[in-house]
Short mmCIF file of C-alpha atoms in Angstrom, two decimals:
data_model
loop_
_atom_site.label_atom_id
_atom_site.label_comp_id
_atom_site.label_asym_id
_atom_site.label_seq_id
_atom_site.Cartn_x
_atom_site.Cartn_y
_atom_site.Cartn_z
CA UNK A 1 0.00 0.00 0.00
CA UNK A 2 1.43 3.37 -0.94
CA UNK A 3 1.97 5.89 1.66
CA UNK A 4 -0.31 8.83 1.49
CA UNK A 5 1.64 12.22 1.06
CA UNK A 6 2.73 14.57 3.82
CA UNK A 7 2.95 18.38 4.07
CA UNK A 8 3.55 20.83 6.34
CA UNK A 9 3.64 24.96 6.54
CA UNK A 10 6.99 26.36 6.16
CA UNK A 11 5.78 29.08 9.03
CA UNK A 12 4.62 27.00 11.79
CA UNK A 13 5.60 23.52 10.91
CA UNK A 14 2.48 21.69 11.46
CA UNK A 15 1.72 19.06 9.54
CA UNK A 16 -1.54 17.88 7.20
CA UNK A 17 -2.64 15.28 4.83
CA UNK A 18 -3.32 17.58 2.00
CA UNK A 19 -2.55 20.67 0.52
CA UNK A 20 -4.19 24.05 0.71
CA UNK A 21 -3.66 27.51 -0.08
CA UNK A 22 -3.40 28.65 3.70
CA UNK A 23 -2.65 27.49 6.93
CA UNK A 24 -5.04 26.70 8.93
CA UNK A 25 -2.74 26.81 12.14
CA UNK A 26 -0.97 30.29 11.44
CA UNK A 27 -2.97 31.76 8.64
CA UNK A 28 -0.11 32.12 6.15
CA UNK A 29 -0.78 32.37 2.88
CA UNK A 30 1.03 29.70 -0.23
CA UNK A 31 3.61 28.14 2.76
CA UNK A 32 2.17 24.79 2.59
CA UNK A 33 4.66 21.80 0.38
CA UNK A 34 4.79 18.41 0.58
CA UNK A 35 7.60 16.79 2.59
CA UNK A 36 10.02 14.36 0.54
CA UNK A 37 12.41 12.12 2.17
CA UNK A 38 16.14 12.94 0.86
CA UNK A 39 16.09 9.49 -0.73
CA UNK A 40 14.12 7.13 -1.38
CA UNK A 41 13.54 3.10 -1.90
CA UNK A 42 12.38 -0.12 -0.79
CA UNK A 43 12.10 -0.67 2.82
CA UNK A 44 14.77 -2.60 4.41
CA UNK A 45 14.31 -5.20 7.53
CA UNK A 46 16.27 -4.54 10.76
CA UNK A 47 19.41 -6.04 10.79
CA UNK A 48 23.06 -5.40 11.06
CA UNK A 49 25.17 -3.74 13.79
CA UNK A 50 22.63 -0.93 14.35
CA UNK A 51 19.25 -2.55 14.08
CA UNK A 52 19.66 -5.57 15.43
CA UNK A 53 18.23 -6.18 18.83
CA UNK A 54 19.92 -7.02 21.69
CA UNK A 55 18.04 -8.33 25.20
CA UNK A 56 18.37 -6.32 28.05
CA UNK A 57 19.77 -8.76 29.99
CA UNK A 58 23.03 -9.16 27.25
CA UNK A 59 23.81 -5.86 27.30
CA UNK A 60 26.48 -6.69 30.07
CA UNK A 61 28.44 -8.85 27.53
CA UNK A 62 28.04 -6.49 24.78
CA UNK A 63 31.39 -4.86 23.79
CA UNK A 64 31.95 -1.57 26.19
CA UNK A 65 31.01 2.22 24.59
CA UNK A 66 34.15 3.80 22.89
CA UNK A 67 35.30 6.20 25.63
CA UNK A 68 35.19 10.16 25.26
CA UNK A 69 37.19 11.98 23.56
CA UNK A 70 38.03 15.24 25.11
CA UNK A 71 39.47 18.40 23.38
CA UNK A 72 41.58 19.95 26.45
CA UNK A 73 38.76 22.94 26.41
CA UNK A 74 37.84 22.04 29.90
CA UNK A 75 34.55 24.25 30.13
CA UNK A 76 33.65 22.64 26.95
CA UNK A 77 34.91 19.17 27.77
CA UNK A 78 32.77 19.84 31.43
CA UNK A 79 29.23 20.46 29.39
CA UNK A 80 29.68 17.73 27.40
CA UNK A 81 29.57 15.65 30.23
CA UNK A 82 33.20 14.86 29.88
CA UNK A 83 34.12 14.82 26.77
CA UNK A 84 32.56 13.78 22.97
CA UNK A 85 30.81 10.96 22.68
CA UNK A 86 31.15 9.23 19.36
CA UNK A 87 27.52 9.09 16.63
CA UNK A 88 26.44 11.92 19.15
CA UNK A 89 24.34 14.85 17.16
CA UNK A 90 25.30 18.03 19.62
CA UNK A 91 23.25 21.75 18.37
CA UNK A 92 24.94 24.59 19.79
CA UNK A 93 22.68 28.24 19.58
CA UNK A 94 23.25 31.70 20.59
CA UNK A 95 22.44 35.35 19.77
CA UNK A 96 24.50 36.74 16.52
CA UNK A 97 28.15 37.75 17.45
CA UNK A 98 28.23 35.90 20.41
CA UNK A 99 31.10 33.62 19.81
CA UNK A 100 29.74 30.47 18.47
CA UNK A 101 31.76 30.17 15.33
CA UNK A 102 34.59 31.08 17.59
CA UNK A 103 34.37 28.44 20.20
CA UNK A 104 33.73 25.66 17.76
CA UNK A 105 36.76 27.09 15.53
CA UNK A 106 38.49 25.98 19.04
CA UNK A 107 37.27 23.06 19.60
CA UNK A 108 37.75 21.81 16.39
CA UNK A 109 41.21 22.58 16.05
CA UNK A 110 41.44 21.01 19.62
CA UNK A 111 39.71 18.27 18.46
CA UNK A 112 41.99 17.67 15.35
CA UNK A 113 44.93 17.76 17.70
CA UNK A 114 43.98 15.48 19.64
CA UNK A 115 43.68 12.78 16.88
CA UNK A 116 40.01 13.15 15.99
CA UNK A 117 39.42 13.77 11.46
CA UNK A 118 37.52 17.13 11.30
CA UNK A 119 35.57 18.69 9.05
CA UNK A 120 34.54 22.38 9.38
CA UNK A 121 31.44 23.65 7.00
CA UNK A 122 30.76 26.72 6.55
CA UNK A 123 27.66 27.63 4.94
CA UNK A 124 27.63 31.81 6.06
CA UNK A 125 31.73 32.44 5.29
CA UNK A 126 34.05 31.66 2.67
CA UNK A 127 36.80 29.35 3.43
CA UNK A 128 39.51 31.87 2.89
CA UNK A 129 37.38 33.94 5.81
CA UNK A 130 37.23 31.15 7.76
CA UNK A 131 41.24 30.82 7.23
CA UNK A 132 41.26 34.50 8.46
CA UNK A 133 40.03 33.89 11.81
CA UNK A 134 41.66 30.48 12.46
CA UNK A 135 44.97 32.48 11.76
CA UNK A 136 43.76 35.38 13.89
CA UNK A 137 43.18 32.85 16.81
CA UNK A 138 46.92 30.86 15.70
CA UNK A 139 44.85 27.88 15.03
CA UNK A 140 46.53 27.75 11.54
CA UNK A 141 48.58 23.95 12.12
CA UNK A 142 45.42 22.35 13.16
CA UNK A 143 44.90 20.00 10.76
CA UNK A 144 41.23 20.87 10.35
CA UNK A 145 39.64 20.45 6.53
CA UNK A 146 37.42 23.31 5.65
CA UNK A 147 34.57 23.60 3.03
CA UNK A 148 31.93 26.59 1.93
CA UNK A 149 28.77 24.85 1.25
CA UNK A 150 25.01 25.15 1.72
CA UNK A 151 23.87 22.20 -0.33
CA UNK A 152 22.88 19.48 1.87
CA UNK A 153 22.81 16.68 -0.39
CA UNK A 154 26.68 17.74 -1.19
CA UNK A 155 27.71 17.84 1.95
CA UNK A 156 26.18 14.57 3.10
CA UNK A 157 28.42 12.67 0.15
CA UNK A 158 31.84 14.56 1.10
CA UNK A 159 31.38 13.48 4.35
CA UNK A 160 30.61 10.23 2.99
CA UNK A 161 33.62 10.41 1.34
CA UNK A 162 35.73 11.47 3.89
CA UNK A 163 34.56 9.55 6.87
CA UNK A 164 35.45 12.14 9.30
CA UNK A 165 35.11 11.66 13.25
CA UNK A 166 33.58 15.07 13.45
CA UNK A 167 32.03 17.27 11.59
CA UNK A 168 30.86 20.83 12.90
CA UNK A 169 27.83 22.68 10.13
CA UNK A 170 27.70 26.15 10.79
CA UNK A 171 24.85 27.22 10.56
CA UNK A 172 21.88 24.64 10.27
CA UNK A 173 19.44 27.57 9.26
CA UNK A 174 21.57 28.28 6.39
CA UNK A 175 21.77 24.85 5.26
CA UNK A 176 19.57 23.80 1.46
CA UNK A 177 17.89 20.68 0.77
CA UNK A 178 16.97 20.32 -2.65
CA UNK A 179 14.01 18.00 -2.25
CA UNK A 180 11.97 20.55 0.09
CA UNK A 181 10.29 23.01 -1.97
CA UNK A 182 11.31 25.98 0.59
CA UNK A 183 13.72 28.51 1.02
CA UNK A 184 16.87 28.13 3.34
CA UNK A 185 15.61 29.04 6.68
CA UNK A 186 12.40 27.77 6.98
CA UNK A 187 11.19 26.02 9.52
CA UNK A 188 11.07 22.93 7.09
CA UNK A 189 14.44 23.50 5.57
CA UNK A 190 15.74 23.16 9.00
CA UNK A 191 13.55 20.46 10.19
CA UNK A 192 14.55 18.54 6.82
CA UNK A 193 18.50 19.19 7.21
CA UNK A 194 18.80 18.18 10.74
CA UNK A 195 17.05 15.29 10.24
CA UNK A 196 19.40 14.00 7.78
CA UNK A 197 22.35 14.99 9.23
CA UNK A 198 20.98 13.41 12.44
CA UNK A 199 20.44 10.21 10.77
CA UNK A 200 23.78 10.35 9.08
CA UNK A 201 25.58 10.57 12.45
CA UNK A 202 23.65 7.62 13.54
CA UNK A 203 24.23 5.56 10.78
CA UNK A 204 28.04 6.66 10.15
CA UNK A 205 29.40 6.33 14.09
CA UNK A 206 30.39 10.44 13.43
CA UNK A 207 29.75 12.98 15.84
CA UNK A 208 27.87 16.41 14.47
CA UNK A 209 27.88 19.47 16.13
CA UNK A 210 24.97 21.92 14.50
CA UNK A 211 25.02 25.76 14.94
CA UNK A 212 21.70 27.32 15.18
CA UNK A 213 20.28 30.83 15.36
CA UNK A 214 18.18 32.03 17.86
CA UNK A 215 14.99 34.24 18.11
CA UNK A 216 14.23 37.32 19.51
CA UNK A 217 13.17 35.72 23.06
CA UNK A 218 15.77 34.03 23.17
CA UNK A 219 15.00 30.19 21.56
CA UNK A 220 16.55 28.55 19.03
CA UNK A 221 15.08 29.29 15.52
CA UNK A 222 13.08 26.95 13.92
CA UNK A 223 10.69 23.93 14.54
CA UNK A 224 11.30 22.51 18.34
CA UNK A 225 11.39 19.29 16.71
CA UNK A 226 14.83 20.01 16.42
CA UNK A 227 16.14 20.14 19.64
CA UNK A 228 14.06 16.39 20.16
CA UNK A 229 16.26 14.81 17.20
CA UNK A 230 19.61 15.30 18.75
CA UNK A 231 21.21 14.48 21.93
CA UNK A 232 22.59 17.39 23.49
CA UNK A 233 21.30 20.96 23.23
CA UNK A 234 23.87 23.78 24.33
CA UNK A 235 22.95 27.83 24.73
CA UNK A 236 25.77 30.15 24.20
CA UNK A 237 24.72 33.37 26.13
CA UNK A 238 26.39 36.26 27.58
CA UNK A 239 25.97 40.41 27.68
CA UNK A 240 27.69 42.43 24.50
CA UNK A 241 29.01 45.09 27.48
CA UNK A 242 31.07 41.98 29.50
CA UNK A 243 33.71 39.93 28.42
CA UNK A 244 32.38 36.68 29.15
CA UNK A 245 30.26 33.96 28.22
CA UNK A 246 28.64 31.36 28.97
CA UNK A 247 27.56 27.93 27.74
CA UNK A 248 24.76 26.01 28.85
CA UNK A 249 23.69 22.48 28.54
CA UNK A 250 19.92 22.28 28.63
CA UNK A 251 19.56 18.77 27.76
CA UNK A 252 22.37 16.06 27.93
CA UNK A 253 21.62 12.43 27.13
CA UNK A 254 25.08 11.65 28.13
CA UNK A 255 26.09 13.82 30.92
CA UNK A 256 24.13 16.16 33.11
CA UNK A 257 21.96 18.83 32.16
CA UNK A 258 21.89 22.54 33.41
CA UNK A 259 26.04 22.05 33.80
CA UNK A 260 27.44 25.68 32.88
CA UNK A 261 31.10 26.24 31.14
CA UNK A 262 32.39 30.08 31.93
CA UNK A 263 34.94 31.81 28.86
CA UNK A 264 36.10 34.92 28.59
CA UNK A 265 36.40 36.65 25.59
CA UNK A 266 39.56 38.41 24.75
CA UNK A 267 42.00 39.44 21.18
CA UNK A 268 43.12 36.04 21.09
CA UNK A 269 39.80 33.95 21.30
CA UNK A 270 37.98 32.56 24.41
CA UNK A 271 39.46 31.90 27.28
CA UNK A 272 38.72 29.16 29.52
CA UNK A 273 37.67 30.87 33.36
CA UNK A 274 38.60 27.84 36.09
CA UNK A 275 37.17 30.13 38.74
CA UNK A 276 33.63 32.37 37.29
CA UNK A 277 32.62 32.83 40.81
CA UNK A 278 35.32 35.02 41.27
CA UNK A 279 35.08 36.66 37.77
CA UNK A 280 31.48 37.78 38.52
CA UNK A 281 32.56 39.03 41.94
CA UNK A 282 35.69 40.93 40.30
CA UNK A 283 33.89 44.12 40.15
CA UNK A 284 32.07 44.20 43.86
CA UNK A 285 33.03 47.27 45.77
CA UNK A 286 32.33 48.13 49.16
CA UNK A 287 28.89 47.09 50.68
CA UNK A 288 26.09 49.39 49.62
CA UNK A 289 22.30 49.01 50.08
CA UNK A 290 20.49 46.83 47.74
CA UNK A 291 23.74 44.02 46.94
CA UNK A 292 23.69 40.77 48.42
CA UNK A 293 25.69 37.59 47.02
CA UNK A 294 24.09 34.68 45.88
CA UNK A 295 25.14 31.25 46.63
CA UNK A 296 24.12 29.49 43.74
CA UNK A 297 24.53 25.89 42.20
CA UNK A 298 24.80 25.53 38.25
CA UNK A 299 24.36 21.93 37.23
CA UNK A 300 27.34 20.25 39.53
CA UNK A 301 28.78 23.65 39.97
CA UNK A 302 28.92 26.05 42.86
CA UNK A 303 28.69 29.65 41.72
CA UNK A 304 28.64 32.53 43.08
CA UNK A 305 26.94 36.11 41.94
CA UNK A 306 25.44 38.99 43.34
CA UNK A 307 21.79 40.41 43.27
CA UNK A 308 21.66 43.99 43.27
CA UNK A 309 18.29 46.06 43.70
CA UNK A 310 16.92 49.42 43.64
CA UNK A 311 13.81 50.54 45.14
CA UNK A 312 12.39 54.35 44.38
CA UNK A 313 9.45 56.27 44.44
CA UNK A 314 7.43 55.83 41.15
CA UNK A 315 6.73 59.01 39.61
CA UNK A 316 3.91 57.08 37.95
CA UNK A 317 -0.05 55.57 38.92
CA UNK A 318 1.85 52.12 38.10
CA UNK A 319 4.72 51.06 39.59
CA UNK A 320 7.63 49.80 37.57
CA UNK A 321 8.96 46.22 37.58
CA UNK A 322 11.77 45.57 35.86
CA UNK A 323 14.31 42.37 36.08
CA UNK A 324 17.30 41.25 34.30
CA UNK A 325 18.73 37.84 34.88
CA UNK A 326 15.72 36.33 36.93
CA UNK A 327 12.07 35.31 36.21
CA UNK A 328 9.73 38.48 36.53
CA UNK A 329 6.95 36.33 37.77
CA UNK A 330 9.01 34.78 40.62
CA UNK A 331 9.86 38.20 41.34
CA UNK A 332 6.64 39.35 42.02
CA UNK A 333 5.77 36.57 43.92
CA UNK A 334 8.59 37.44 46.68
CA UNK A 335 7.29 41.18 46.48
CA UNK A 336 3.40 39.40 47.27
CA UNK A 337 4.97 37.40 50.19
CA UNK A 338 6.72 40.14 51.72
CA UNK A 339 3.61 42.12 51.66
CA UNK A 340 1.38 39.71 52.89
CA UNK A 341 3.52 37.63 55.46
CA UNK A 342 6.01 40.25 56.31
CA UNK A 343 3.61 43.56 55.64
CA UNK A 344 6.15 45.41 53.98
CA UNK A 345 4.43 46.99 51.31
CA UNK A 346 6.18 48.16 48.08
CA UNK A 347 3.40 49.68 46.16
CA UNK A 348 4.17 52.93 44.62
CA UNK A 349 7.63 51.97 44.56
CA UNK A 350 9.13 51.20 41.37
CA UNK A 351 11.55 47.79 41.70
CA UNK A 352 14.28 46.90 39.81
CA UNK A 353 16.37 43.67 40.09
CA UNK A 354 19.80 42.70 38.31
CA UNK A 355 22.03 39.51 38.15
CA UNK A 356 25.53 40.94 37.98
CA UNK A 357 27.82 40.32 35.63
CA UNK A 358 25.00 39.19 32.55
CA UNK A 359 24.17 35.45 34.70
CA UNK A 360 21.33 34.52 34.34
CA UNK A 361 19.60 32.50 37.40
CA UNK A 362 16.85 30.01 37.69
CA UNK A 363 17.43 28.28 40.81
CA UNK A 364 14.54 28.40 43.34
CA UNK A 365 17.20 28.84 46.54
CA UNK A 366 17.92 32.58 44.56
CA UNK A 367 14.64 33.32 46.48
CA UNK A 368 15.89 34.22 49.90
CA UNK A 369 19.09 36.46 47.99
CA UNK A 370 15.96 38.40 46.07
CA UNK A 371 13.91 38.99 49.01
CA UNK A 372 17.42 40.68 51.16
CA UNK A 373 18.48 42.24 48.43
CA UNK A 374 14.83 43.94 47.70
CA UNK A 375 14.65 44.99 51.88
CA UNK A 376 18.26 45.84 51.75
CA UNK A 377 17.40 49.05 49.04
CA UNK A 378 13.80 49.69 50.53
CA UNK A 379 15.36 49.68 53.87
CA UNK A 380 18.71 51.93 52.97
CA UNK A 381 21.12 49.08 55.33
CA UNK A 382 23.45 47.12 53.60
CA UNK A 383 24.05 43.93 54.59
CA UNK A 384 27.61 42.95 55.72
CA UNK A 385 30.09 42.26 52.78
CA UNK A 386 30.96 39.13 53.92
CA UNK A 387 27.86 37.19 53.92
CA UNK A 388 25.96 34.87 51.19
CA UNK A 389 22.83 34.19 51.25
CA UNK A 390 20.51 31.46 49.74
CA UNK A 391 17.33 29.77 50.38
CA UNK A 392 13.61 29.12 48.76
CA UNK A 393 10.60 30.74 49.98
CA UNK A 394 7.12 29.20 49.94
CA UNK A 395 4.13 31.11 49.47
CA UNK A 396 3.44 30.55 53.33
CA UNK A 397 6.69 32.65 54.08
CA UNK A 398 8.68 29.69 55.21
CA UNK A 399 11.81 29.15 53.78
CA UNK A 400 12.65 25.50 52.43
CA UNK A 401 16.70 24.77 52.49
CA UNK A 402 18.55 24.30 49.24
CA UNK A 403 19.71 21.60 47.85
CA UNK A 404 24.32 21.03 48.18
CA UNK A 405 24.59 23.05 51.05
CA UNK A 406 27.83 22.06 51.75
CA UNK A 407 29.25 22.94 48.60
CA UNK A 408 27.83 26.39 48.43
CA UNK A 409 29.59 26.67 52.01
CA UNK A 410 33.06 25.56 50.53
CA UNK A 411 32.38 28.04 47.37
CA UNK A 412 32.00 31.14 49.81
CA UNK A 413 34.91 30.16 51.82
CA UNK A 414 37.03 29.86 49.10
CA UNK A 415 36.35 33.48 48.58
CA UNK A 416 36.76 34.88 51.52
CA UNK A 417 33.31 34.74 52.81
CA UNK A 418 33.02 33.91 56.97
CA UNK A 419 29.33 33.95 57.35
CA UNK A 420 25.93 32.49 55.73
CA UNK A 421 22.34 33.04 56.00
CA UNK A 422 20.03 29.83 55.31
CA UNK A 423 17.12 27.94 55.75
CA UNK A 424 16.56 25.67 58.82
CA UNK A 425 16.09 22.35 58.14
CA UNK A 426 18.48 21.18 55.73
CA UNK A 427 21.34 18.87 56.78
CA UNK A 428 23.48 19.50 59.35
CA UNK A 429 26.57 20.72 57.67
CA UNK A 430 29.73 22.13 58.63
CA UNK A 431 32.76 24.30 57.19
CA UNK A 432 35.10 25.27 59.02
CA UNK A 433 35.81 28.81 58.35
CA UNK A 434 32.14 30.24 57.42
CA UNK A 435 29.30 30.19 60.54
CA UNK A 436 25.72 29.39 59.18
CA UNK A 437 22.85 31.28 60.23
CA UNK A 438 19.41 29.65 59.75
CA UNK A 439 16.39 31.42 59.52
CA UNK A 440 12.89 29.04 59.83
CA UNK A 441 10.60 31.16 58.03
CA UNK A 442 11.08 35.06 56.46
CA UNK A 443 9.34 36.90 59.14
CA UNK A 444 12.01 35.86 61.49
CA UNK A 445 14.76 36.83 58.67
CA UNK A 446 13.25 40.05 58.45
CA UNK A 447 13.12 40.58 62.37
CA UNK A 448 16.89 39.80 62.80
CA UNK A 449 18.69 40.51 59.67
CA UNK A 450 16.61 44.19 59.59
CA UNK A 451 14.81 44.82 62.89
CA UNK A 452 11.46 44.82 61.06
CA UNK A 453 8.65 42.40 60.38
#
């Protein structure tokens, strides 16, 4: 029996069993096409190494996974989950001009150093540009192979060709297949292209990394199918006005997710940082009201940043809440609970909240650092520069202990910190250097920390 046809909007991506002039989904107008595989024939029955099965209970005398090969880019090498894992299909996104070409211009001339075949493909520079920056970052004797090429179907048979170990595509959104009636870009371009490539890691033992743009709100561009088909998803973020960036694993089938690799950006390249807690506390000055320092956890990492927040009349019949680096909706929640619980009031005050340094923070124990910092600028009293402070807050007002206490102890005495505030009712805990201070609920935090509440 034949297989009915397939198409889908080039706009939204959904799919439908027939064509039509306009989406019914997004309301686009002549973005409907039918969906072709790249090739096509007879089906095939499962066999060989890939598809045949194996019982769970002989997967013990199966030959062992090929271990990880690591670049010597630690960060990197740390969000990977230690290293590259071979057939693995990796898609790396990030604002324009962040530094994604850069880092993976890095990695794979570490890579290729190491012993691993590369292949670099451009599809947004010429090769002789690409030649340009590799010499700017003295990555010239890596013995990486370039190409310039959009054209999917190409690129698939020089790599099949080749046989390389790795092979990096920047960009996926610029990448062409000639059987999908769209233009490069659309959402079924890229859906199309990183499908096959996906498949071709799979199928070849080769590891692909995949560069993708992002939107405006910060996602990456295209259908979310994407980020499904491969294994490990990594954000490149960071601020234009700092030096340093960040990369972010959001999901990791072969390592942990939410794990966080620190560079700096400099004339040379990027720059691993062994220490960001430091580098985001490099600019702290002397305690002032409103700054209070974080102890934070990023995947298996303890980090450290500060909160700073200003509180001021509002000039306005609406008061003003403005974030950067946190969620806005868990801010107002803290700003409802300190009301309610603590009857501090901040209407007709205008708030504003800021993760130093560009971080941005999505850890629940952040709560008790917002809530400080918030009192610390209503109240005018800064709190002493020696303290961290972390902790979750409940809508009740008690506060609920965070999670790797002990390391977020260690963290702020390796800085120089001697004192924490806390939670009660975590796990006993103790570093020598740095006293603890628990607080049971924020009512009593607010009664001892500011003599209010």
């Amino acid at each position: 029996m034949a297989k009915s046809p397939s198409f889908s909007c080039s706009a939204c991506a959904s799919v439908t069993t027939k064509w039509a002039g306009r989406c019914e989904t997004c309301g686009e107008w002549n973005t409907i096409s039918e969906d072709a595989g790249i090739s096509k024939g007879p089906a095939k029955s499962l066999g060989g190494k890939r598809g045949s099965s194996v019982k769970l209970t002989n997967l013990s005398t199966e030959e062992a996974p090929p271990p990880r090969t690591t670049c010597g880019i630690k960060e990197l090498d740390r969000v990977l989950g230690g290293g590259l894992v071979a057939a693995s299909a990796i898609l790396v996104g990030g604002d324009p001009g962040i530094g994604k070409s850069t880092l993976l211009l890095q990695a794979a001339a570490q890579f290729a150093r190491s012993g691993l075949k590369t292949i670099y493909v451009s599809g947004e520079e010429a090769s002789a540009q690409v030649r340009m920056r590799a010499q700017r970052l003295g990555l010239t004797d890596a013995p990486v192979q370039l190409a310039a090429e959009t054209n999917l179907r190409d690129i698939l048979t020089t790599l099949e060709a080749e046989k390389p170990q790795l092979a990096i595509i920047d960009s996926i959104q610029t990448m062409w297949a000639d059987n999908v009636e769209s233009a490069p870009g659309s959402v079924s371009q890229v859906r199309a292209a990183a499908y096959e490539l996906t498949s071709f890691a799979k199928r070849k033992g080769i590891s692909v990394i995949l560069v993708g743009h992002v939107t405006k709100d910060g996602q990456i561009a295209g259908p979310r199918v994407v980020e499904h088909m491969v294994d490990t998803v990594l954000y490149f973020e960071g601020e234009r006005g700092h030096q340093f960036r960040i990369l972010r694993a959001v999901k990791n089938r072969f390592g942990p997710a939410d794990e966080i690799g620190v560079f700096e950006m400099t004339g040379g390249g990027l720059d691993e940082v062994a220490n960001p807690s430091a580098l985001f506390l490099s600019e702290r000055g002397a305690p002032s009201p409103g700054s209070v320092v974080f102890a934070g956890v990023e995947g298996t990492r303890p980090v450290l940043v500060e909160f700073q927040a200003l509180v001021s009349p509002s000039p306005h019949s609406q008061a003003r809440r403005t974030v950067v680096g946190w969620d806005g909706g868990r801010l107002a929640m803290i700003l409802a609970v300190l009301e309610a619980r603590c009857g501090i009031p901040f209407a007709g005050l205008d708030v504003y909240l800021n993760v130093a340094g560009g971080m941005k923070v999505s850890e629940p124990a952040a709560d008790l650092a917002v809530a400080a910092a918030l009192l610390s600028a209503r109240e005018d009293a800064a709190l002493p520069a020696d303290t961290v402070v972390f902790g979750e807050i409940s809508l009740s007002g008690a506060l609920r202990p965070a999670t790797q206490t002990e390391n977020r102890l260690k963290e702020a005495q390796k800085l120089g910190f001697t004192s924490a505030i806390a939670a009660k009712g975590g796990k006993a805990v103790g570093v020598s250097g740095i006293s603890l201070n628990t607080m049971p609920d924020l009512t009593g935090f607010v009664g001892e920390i500011f003599g209010a509440g």
